[in-house]
Coordinates of C-alpha atoms in Angstrom, one line a residue:
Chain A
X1 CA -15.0 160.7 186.0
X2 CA -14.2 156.8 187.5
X3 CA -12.7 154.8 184.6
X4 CA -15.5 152.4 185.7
X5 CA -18.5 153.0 187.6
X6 CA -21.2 151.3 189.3
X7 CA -24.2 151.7 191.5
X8 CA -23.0 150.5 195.1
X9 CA -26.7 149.3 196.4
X10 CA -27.5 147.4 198.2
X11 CA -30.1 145.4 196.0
X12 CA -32.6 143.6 198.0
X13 CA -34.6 140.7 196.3
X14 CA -36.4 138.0 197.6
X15 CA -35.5 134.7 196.2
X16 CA -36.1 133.7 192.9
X17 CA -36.3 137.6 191.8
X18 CA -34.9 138.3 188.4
X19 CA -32.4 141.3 189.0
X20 CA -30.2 143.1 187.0
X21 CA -26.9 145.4 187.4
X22 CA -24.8 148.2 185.3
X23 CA -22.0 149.8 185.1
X24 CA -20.6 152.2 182.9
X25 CA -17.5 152.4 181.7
X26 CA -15.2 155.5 180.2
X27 CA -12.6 155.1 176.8
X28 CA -9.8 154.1 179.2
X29 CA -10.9 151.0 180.3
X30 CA -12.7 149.5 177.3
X31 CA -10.3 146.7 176.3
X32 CA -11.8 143.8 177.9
X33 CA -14.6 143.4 180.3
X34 CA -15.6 140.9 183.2
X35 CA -17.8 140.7 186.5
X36 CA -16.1 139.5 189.6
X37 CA -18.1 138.2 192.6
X38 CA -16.4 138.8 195.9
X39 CA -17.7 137.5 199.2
X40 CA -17.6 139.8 202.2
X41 CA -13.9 139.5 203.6
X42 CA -12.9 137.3 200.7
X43 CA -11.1 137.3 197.6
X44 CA -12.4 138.8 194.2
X45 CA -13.7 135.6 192.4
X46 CA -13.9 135.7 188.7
X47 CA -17.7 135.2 187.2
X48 CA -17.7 135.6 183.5
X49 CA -16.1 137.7 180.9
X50 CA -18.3 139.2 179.0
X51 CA -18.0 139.2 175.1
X52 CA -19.5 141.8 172.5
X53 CA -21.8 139.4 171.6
X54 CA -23.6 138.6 175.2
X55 CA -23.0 135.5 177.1
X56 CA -24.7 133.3 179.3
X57 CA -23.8 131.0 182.0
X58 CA -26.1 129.2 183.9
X59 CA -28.9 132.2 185.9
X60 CA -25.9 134.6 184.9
X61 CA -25.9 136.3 181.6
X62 CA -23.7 139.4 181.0
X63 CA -24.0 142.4 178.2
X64 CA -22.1 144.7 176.5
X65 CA -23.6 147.7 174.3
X66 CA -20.3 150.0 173.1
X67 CA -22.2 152.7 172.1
X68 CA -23.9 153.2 175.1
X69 CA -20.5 152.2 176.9
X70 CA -22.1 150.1 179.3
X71 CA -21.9 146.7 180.3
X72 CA -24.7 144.8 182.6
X73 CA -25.5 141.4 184.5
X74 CA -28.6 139.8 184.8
X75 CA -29.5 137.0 187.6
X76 CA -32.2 135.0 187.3
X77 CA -34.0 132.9 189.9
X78 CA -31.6 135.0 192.6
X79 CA -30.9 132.3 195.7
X80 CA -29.7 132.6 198.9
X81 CA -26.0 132.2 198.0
X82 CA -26.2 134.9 195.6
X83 CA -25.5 137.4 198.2
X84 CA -22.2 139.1 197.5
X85 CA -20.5 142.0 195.8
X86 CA -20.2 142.1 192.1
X87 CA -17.4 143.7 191.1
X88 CA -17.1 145.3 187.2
X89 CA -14.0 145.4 185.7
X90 CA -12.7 147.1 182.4
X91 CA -9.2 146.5 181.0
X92 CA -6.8 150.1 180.0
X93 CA -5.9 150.7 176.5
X94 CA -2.4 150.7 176.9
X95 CA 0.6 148.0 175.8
X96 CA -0.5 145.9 178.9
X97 CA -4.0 145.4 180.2
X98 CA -4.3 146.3 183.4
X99 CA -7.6 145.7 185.1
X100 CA -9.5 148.5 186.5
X101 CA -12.4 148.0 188.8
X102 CA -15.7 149.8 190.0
X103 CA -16.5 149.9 193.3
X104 CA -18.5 147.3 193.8
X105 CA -22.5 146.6 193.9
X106 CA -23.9 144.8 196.9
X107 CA -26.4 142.2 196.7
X108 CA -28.2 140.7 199.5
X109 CA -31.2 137.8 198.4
X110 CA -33.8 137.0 201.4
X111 CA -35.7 134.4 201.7
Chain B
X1 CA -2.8 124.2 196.3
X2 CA -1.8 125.3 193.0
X3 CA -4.0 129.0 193.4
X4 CA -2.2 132.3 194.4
X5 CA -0.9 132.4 197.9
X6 CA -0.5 135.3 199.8
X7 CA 1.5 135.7 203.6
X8 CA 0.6 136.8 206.0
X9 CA -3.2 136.6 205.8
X10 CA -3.0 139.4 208.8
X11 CA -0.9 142.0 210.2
X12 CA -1.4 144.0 213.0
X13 CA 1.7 146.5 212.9
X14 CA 2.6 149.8 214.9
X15 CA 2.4 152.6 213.2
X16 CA 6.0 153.6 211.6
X17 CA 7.1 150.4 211.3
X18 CA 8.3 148.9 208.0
X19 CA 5.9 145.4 207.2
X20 CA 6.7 142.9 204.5
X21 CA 3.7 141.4 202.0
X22 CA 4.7 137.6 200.2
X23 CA 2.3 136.4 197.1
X24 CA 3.1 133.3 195.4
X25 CA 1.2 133.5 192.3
X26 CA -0.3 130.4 190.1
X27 CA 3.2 128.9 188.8
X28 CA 3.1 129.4 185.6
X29 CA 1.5 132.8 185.1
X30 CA 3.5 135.9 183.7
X31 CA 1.7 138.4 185.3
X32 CA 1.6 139.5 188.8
X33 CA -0.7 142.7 190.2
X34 CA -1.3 144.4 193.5
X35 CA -4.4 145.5 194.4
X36 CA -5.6 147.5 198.1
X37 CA -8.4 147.3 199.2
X38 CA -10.8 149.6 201.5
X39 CA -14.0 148.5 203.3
X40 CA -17.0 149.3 200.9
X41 CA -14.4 150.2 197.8
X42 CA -13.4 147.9 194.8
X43 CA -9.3 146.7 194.6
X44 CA -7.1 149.8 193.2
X45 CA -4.1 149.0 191.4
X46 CA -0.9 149.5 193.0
X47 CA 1.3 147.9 190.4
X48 CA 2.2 144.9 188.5
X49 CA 5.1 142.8 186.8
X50 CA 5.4 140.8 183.6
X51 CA 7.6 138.5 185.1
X52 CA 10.4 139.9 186.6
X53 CA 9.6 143.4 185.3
X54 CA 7.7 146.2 187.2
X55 CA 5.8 148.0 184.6
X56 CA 3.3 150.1 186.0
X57 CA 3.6 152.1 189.5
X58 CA -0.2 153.6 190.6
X59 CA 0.4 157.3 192.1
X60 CA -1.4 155.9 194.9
X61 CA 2.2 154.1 195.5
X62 CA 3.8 156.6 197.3
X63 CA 8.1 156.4 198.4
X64 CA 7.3 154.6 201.0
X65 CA 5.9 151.2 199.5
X66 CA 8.2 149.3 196.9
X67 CA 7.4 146.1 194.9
X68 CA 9.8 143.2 194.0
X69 CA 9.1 140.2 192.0
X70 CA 13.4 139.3 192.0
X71 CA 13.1 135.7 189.9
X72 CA 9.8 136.1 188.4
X73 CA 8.0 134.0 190.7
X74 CA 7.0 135.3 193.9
X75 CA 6.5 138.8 194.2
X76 CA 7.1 141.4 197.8
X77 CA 5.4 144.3 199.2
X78 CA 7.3 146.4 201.7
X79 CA 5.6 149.7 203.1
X80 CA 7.6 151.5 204.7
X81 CA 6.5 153.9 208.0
X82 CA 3.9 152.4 207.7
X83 CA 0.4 155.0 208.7
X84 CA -2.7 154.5 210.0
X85 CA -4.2 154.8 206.0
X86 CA -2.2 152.3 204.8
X87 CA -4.6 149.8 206.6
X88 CA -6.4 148.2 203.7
X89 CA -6.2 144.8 202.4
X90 CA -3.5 144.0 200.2
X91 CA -4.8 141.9 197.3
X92 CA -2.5 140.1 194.6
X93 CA -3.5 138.5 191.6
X94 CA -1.8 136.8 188.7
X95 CA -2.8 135.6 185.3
X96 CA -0.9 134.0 181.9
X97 CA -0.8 136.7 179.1
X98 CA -1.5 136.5 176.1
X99 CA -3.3 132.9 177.0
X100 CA -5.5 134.3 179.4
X101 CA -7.2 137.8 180.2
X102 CA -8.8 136.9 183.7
X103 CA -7.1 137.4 186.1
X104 CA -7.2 135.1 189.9
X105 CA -6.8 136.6 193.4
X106 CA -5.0 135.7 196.5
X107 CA -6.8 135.9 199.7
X108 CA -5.4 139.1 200.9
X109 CA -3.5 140.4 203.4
X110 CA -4.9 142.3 205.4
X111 CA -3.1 144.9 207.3
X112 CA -3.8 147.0 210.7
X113 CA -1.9 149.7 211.8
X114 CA -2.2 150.9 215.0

């Protein structure tokens, strides 16, 4: 099993759909948690962290439930410019966090 | 430009040749990581330093690549012989531990061999 794992879409919305995204995560890669956005041919871009207790930034707001082992991200009022790749990342449980990411899930908003 | 800087942003290189990777991370940050890269897949760790240390090697790494960061600054990739699956894009990040978890990417280098 993939220390993290993730659907790989695509996702297609319209615009100012409401849409949500998992990913699952094993007891490796549990430390820490964060969603990455990466542009097609671009660098992974950090999004948010996402804290036990939830967290919210802006149309973005990101989960984690531990005893499901699961972490999601919800986008609200999707535009245009939301199409991308959101990467889901998970930390190790060693000495030194290393960050371990899923594959990727593709999003693509039309108009 | 004070983010993590990575050269060459391409190379095109003949198979079994031996190609060179530079990142400069963010100047202050302890940590340095390499990533690959496939079309369609997320970054897989290669390895990182804490500071001038090498801590982790991936099994993807095989004998033929090795990682230097000599000073604790910038950081090399060399692959060595190189083979047509080693074209990916070579991804390095850095970040400021304990400070900071996240971590902040370079723009890649990404590699064709031919």
């Amino acid at each position: 099993r993939k220390e993290v794992e993730q659907d790989p879409g695509p996702f297609n919305v319209p615009e100012g759909a409401t849409v949500a995204f998992n990913c699952t995560y094993s007891n490796s890669a549990s430390q820490s948690f964060f969603w990455y956005r990466q542009d097609c041919r671009k660098e992974p871009k950090l999004l948010m962290s996402v804290y036990s207790s939830g967290n919210e930034d802006g149309r973005f707001t990101a989960q984690l439930n531990r005893a499901s082992q699961y972490i999601s991200l919800l986008i609200r009022d999707s535009k245009l410019s939301d199409s991308a790749t959101y990467l889901c990342v998970g930390t190790r449980n060693t000495g030194f966090q290393k960050l371990v990411f899923g594959t990727g899930t593709r999003l693509l908003v039309s108009p | 430009d004070t983010g993590v800087s990575q050269n060459p942003r391409h190379k095109i290189t003949k198979r079994g040749q031996n190609v060179t990777f530079r990142c400069d991370p963010i100047s202050e940050h302890n940590r340095l990581y390499w990533y690959r890269q496939t079309l369609g897949q997320g970054p897989e760790f290669l390895t990182y330093f804490q500071n001038e240390a090498q801590l982790e090697k991936s099994r993807l790494l095989s004998d033929r690549f090795s990682a230097e960061r000599p000073k604790g600054s910038f950081s090399t990739l060399e692959i060595q012989r190189t083979e047509q699956g080693d074209s990916a894009m070579y991804l390095c990040a850095s970040s400021l531990v304990p400070r900071d978890t996240e971590a902040f990417f370079g723009q890649g280098t990404r590699l064709t061999v031919v």
